[in-house]
Short mmCIF file of C-alpha atoms in Angstrom, two decimals:
data_model
loop_
_atom_site.label_atom_id
_atom_site.label_comp_id
_atom_site.label_asym_id
_atom_site.label_seq_id
_atom_site.Cartn_x
_atom_site.Cartn_y
_atom_site.Cartn_z
CA GLY J 289 17.32 75.86 -95.98
CA GLN J 290 13.23 76.16 -96.01
CA ASN J 291 10.33 74.98 -98.58
CA ILE J 292 6.93 76.98 -98.43
CA ASP J 293 4.64 76.08 -100.49
CA GLN J 294 1.08 77.59 -101.52
CA PRO J 295 -1.37 77.26 -104.05
CA THR J 296 -0.60 79.56 -106.90
CA GLU J 297 -4.14 80.96 -107.64
CA MET J 298 -7.37 80.73 -106.00
CA THR J 299 -11.10 81.79 -107.76
CA ALA J 300 -13.71 82.70 -104.59
CA THR J 301 -16.89 84.05 -105.17
CA GLU J 302 -18.17 87.05 -103.23
CA GLY J 303 -19.78 86.24 -99.87
CA ALA J 304 -18.09 82.69 -99.58
CA ILE J 305 -15.36 81.51 -97.20
CA VAL J 306 -12.12 80.60 -98.87
CA GLN J 307 -9.07 78.80 -97.14
CA ILE J 308 -5.24 79.10 -98.46
CA ASN J 309 -3.11 76.55 -97.51
CA CYS J 310 0.18 76.83 -96.96
CA THR J 311 2.85 74.00 -96.02
CA TYR J 312 6.54 74.25 -95.11
CA GLN J 313 9.42 72.49 -94.14
CA THR J 314 11.87 74.69 -92.06
CA SER J 315 14.52 74.22 -89.40
CA GLY J 316 14.83 76.83 -86.70
CA PHE J 317 10.58 77.35 -86.84
CA ASN J 318 9.92 80.81 -84.94
CA GLY J 319 6.45 81.69 -86.40
CA LEU J 320 4.62 81.96 -89.06
CA PHE J 321 3.20 84.89 -90.46
CA TRP J 322 0.49 85.60 -93.35
CA TYR J 323 0.85 88.94 -95.57
CA GLN J 324 -1.90 90.26 -98.27
CA GLN J 325 -0.33 91.95 -101.03
CA HIS J 326 -2.08 94.10 -103.94
CA ALA J 327 -0.15 94.39 -107.00
CA GLY J 328 2.25 97.29 -107.00
CA GLU J 329 2.21 97.78 -103.31
CA ALA J 330 3.51 96.79 -99.65
CA PRO J 331 2.83 93.55 -98.25
CA THR J 332 0.86 94.29 -95.36
CA PHE J 333 0.33 91.83 -92.20
CA LEU J 334 -2.61 90.21 -91.27
CA SER J 335 -1.47 87.63 -88.78
CA TYR J 336 0.72 85.75 -86.76
CA ASN J 337 0.97 82.31 -84.93
CA VAL J 338 3.72 80.45 -83.30
CA LEU J 339 1.66 77.99 -81.13
CA ASP J 340 -1.28 75.32 -82.74
CA GLY J 341 -4.58 76.28 -83.23
CA LEU J 342 -6.57 79.17 -84.88
CA GLU J 343 -5.99 82.48 -83.89
CA GLU J 344 -9.35 84.72 -85.28
CA LYS J 345 -9.19 88.65 -86.43
CA GLY J 346 -12.20 89.85 -88.14
CA ARG J 347 -13.01 88.14 -91.12
CA PHE J 348 -9.80 86.41 -91.05
CA SER J 349 -8.00 83.60 -89.17
CA SER J 350 -5.33 81.98 -89.60
CA PHE J 351 -4.31 77.97 -88.16
CA LEU J 352 -1.07 76.71 -87.50
CA SER J 353 -0.14 72.94 -86.97
CA ARG J 354 3.51 72.70 -86.08
CA SER J 355 4.41 68.80 -86.34
CA LYS J 356 2.48 69.06 -89.51
CA GLY J 357 4.34 71.95 -90.85
CA TYR J 358 1.07 73.29 -92.24
CA SER J 359 -1.13 76.58 -92.18
CA TYR J 360 -4.29 77.94 -93.51
CA LEU J 361 -5.74 81.80 -93.65
CA LEU J 362 -9.33 81.48 -93.72
CA LEU J 363 -11.04 84.46 -95.34
CA LYS J 364 -14.79 84.67 -94.75
CA GLU J 365 -17.44 86.81 -96.00
CA LEU J 366 -15.13 87.68 -98.88
CA GLN J 367 -15.66 91.37 -100.58
CA MET J 368 -13.86 92.42 -103.84
CA LYS J 369 -10.97 93.97 -102.26
CA ASP J 370 -10.17 91.15 -100.97
CA SER J 371 -8.54 89.97 -104.25
CA ALA J 372 -5.05 90.29 -103.94
CA SER J 373 -2.24 88.09 -103.33
CA TYR J 374 -1.45 86.06 -99.70
CA LEU J 375 2.00 85.42 -99.11
CA CYS J 376 2.65 82.40 -96.34
CA ALA J 377 5.66 83.46 -94.56
CA VAL J 378 7.92 81.78 -92.05
CA LYS J 379 9.91 83.31 -89.46
CA ARG J 380 13.58 81.73 -88.81
CA GLY J 381 15.50 82.51 -85.40
CA ALA J 382 14.78 86.03 -84.20
CA ASN J 383 14.08 87.87 -87.16
CA ASN J 384 14.32 86.11 -91.07
CA LEU J 385 11.22 86.03 -92.66
CA PHE J 386 11.00 83.32 -95.68
CA PHE J 387 8.14 83.78 -98.20
CA GLY J 388 6.08 81.52 -100.04
CA THR J 389 5.53 81.95 -103.86
CA GLY J 390 2.46 83.59 -102.52
CA THR J 391 -1.45 83.00 -103.78
CA ARG J 392 -3.02 84.89 -106.65
CA LEU J 393 -7.00 85.37 -105.23
CA THR J 394 -9.78 86.51 -107.64
CA VAL J 395 -12.87 87.31 -105.93
CA ILE J 396 -16.10 87.39 -108.79
CA PRO J 397 -19.46 88.62 -107.92
CA GLY G 290 2.00 103.82 -86.45
CA ALA G 291 4.86 101.69 -87.50
CA VAL G 292 5.18 103.72 -91.00
CA VAL G 293 8.38 102.86 -93.09
CA SER G 294 9.11 105.17 -96.27
CA GLN G 295 11.13 104.09 -99.68
CA HIS G 296 12.58 106.87 -101.61
CA PRO G 297 12.86 106.67 -104.79
CA SER G 298 9.22 104.58 -105.68
CA ARG G 299 10.32 104.23 -108.80
CA VAL G 300 13.98 104.95 -110.52
CA ILE G 301 14.93 104.56 -114.37
CA CYS G 302 18.79 104.29 -114.80
CA LYS G 303 21.49 102.86 -117.23
CA SER G 304 23.13 100.17 -117.35
CA GLY G 305 26.75 100.06 -115.37
CA THR G 306 25.61 103.56 -113.19
CA SER G 307 24.80 103.07 -109.81
CA VAL G 308 21.74 103.79 -107.66
CA LYS G 309 20.82 104.05 -104.09
CA ILE G 310 17.45 103.38 -102.21
CA GLU G 311 16.71 104.73 -99.33
CA CYS G 312 14.60 103.11 -95.89
CA ARG G 313 13.12 104.96 -93.90
CA SER G 314 11.36 104.18 -90.22
CA LEU G 315 9.03 107.43 -89.75
CA ASP G 316 7.92 106.82 -85.78
CA PHE G 317 10.04 103.73 -85.16
CA GLN G 318 13.22 102.90 -84.22
CA ALA G 319 14.10 100.09 -86.39
CA THR G 320 16.60 98.07 -84.73
CA THR G 321 16.84 95.66 -87.74
CA MET G 322 15.87 96.09 -91.41
CA PHE G 323 15.39 93.79 -93.96
CA TRP G 324 15.86 94.41 -98.06
CA TYR G 325 13.60 91.76 -100.57
CA ARG G 326 13.26 91.59 -104.09
CA GLN G 327 10.32 91.08 -106.01
CA PHE G 328 10.24 89.40 -109.28
CA PRO G 329 6.54 89.86 -110.92
CA LYS G 330 3.82 87.62 -110.04
CA LYS G 331 6.68 85.80 -107.81
CA SER G 332 7.32 85.85 -104.34
CA LEU G 333 10.10 88.17 -102.22
CA MET G 334 13.15 86.70 -101.63
CA LEU G 335 15.04 87.79 -98.73
CA MET G 336 18.13 89.80 -99.72
CA ALA G 337 19.71 90.71 -96.53
CA THR G 338 19.84 91.67 -92.84
CA SER G 339 21.14 94.29 -91.65
CA ASN G 340 21.20 95.48 -87.95
CA GLU G 341 21.87 99.48 -87.30
CA GLY G 342 25.78 100.08 -86.95
CA SER G 343 26.84 96.14 -88.11
CA LYS G 344 27.47 94.94 -91.76
CA ALA G 345 24.88 93.44 -93.06
CA THR G 346 23.79 89.15 -93.42
CA TYR G 347 23.65 88.54 -97.07
CA GLU G 348 21.74 85.24 -98.16
CA GLN G 349 23.25 83.13 -99.89
CA GLY G 350 23.67 83.66 -103.95
CA VAL G 351 23.41 87.65 -103.23
CA GLU G 352 26.35 89.67 -104.06
CA LYS G 353 27.62 92.14 -101.17
CA ASP G 354 29.77 93.84 -103.96
CA LYS G 355 26.82 94.49 -105.97
CA PHE G 356 24.20 95.09 -103.30
CA LEU G 357 25.28 97.65 -100.86
CA ILE G 358 24.02 97.72 -97.61
CA ASN G 359 24.17 100.34 -94.79
CA HIS G 360 21.94 100.84 -92.01
CA ALA G 361 23.92 104.04 -90.19
CA SER G 362 21.16 104.67 -87.97
CA LEU G 363 18.14 103.47 -86.54
CA THR G 364 15.86 104.90 -88.97
CA LEU G 365 17.42 104.51 -92.19
CA SER G 366 18.85 101.69 -94.02
CA THR G 367 20.32 102.74 -97.48
CA LEU G 368 20.46 99.63 -100.62
CA THR G 369 23.26 100.46 -103.38
CA VAL G 370 23.45 98.64 -106.76
CA THR G 371 26.39 99.28 -108.01
CA SER G 372 27.06 98.59 -112.00
CA ALA G 373 23.51 97.87 -112.77
CA HIS G 374 22.49 95.34 -115.26
CA PRO G 375 19.12 94.79 -116.88
CA GLU G 376 19.21 91.62 -115.03
CA ASP G 377 19.38 94.33 -112.12
CA SER G 378 15.63 95.15 -112.70
CA SER G 379 13.57 94.53 -110.19
CA PHE G 380 11.26 95.60 -106.93
CA TYR G 381 12.95 95.87 -104.04
CA ILE G 382 11.11 96.37 -101.07
CA CYS G 383 12.62 96.82 -97.60
CA SER G 384 10.99 95.85 -94.22
CA ALA G 385 11.89 96.94 -90.65
CA SER G 386 11.06 95.42 -87.11
CA GLY G 387 11.90 97.49 -84.21
CA THR G 388 12.37 97.68 -80.27
CA SER G 389 8.74 97.72 -79.11
CA GLY G 390 8.14 93.93 -78.91
CA ARG G 391 5.52 93.55 -81.64
CA LEU G 392 6.65 90.42 -84.15
CA GLU G 393 5.98 91.60 -87.38
CA GLN G 394 8.01 93.78 -90.27
CA TYR G 395 6.41 96.55 -90.99
CA PHE G 396 7.10 96.62 -95.04
CA GLY G 397 8.06 99.79 -96.98
CA PRO G 398 5.82 100.88 -100.65
CA GLY G 399 8.69 99.13 -102.37
CA THR G 400 10.95 100.43 -105.20
CA ARG G 401 10.45 99.72 -109.00
CA LEU G 402 14.16 99.46 -110.53
CA THR G 403 14.48 99.63 -114.37
CA VAL G 404 17.68 99.30 -115.87
CA THR G 405 17.52 100.54 -119.74
#
């Protein structure tokens, strides 16, 4: 099986930086994904890490440490539209994704 | 590119009836499709994985006779909830991964099922 943990809720201020952590325990690890999901909508892909280190894509960055079973998603220059749930998902084997409980981020003015 | 559609977006059915949800990849060939279930304010739970032309692989605790999955072509997978009960009410989301070599799964917009 797999165990994937994220904080349930976070609040941050517009323009600030927020870091959402994800820890995992799994066998057959084959990469870690971050998805954004607005209420009632499908998740949209944000980032993918399979090797240790930081992947940067615009205002979003994702970090992975495989030895520690740890990842984080970093959001910079927060905007109100960034209020959403952020899902950490571990890939096992060729295809299967297993999601954490998600972190509901609220951006306040 | 990489658009996945689901139909219907919302469905209400009576207890005991069956309902079919379609998942289509519109602009790529989906060798593998996934079905997830999501409860309110919870994350996605993988129900099953299906490869085109073969039987679906169900996750532990998911009844394969209740949730029938068919992946008859590279662009279409269907999930049929048989003999639906109110506890089957949920948000069902499909995703697809294709042959392009890209790693991520592309998600459909989801289907809200309400069983009365």
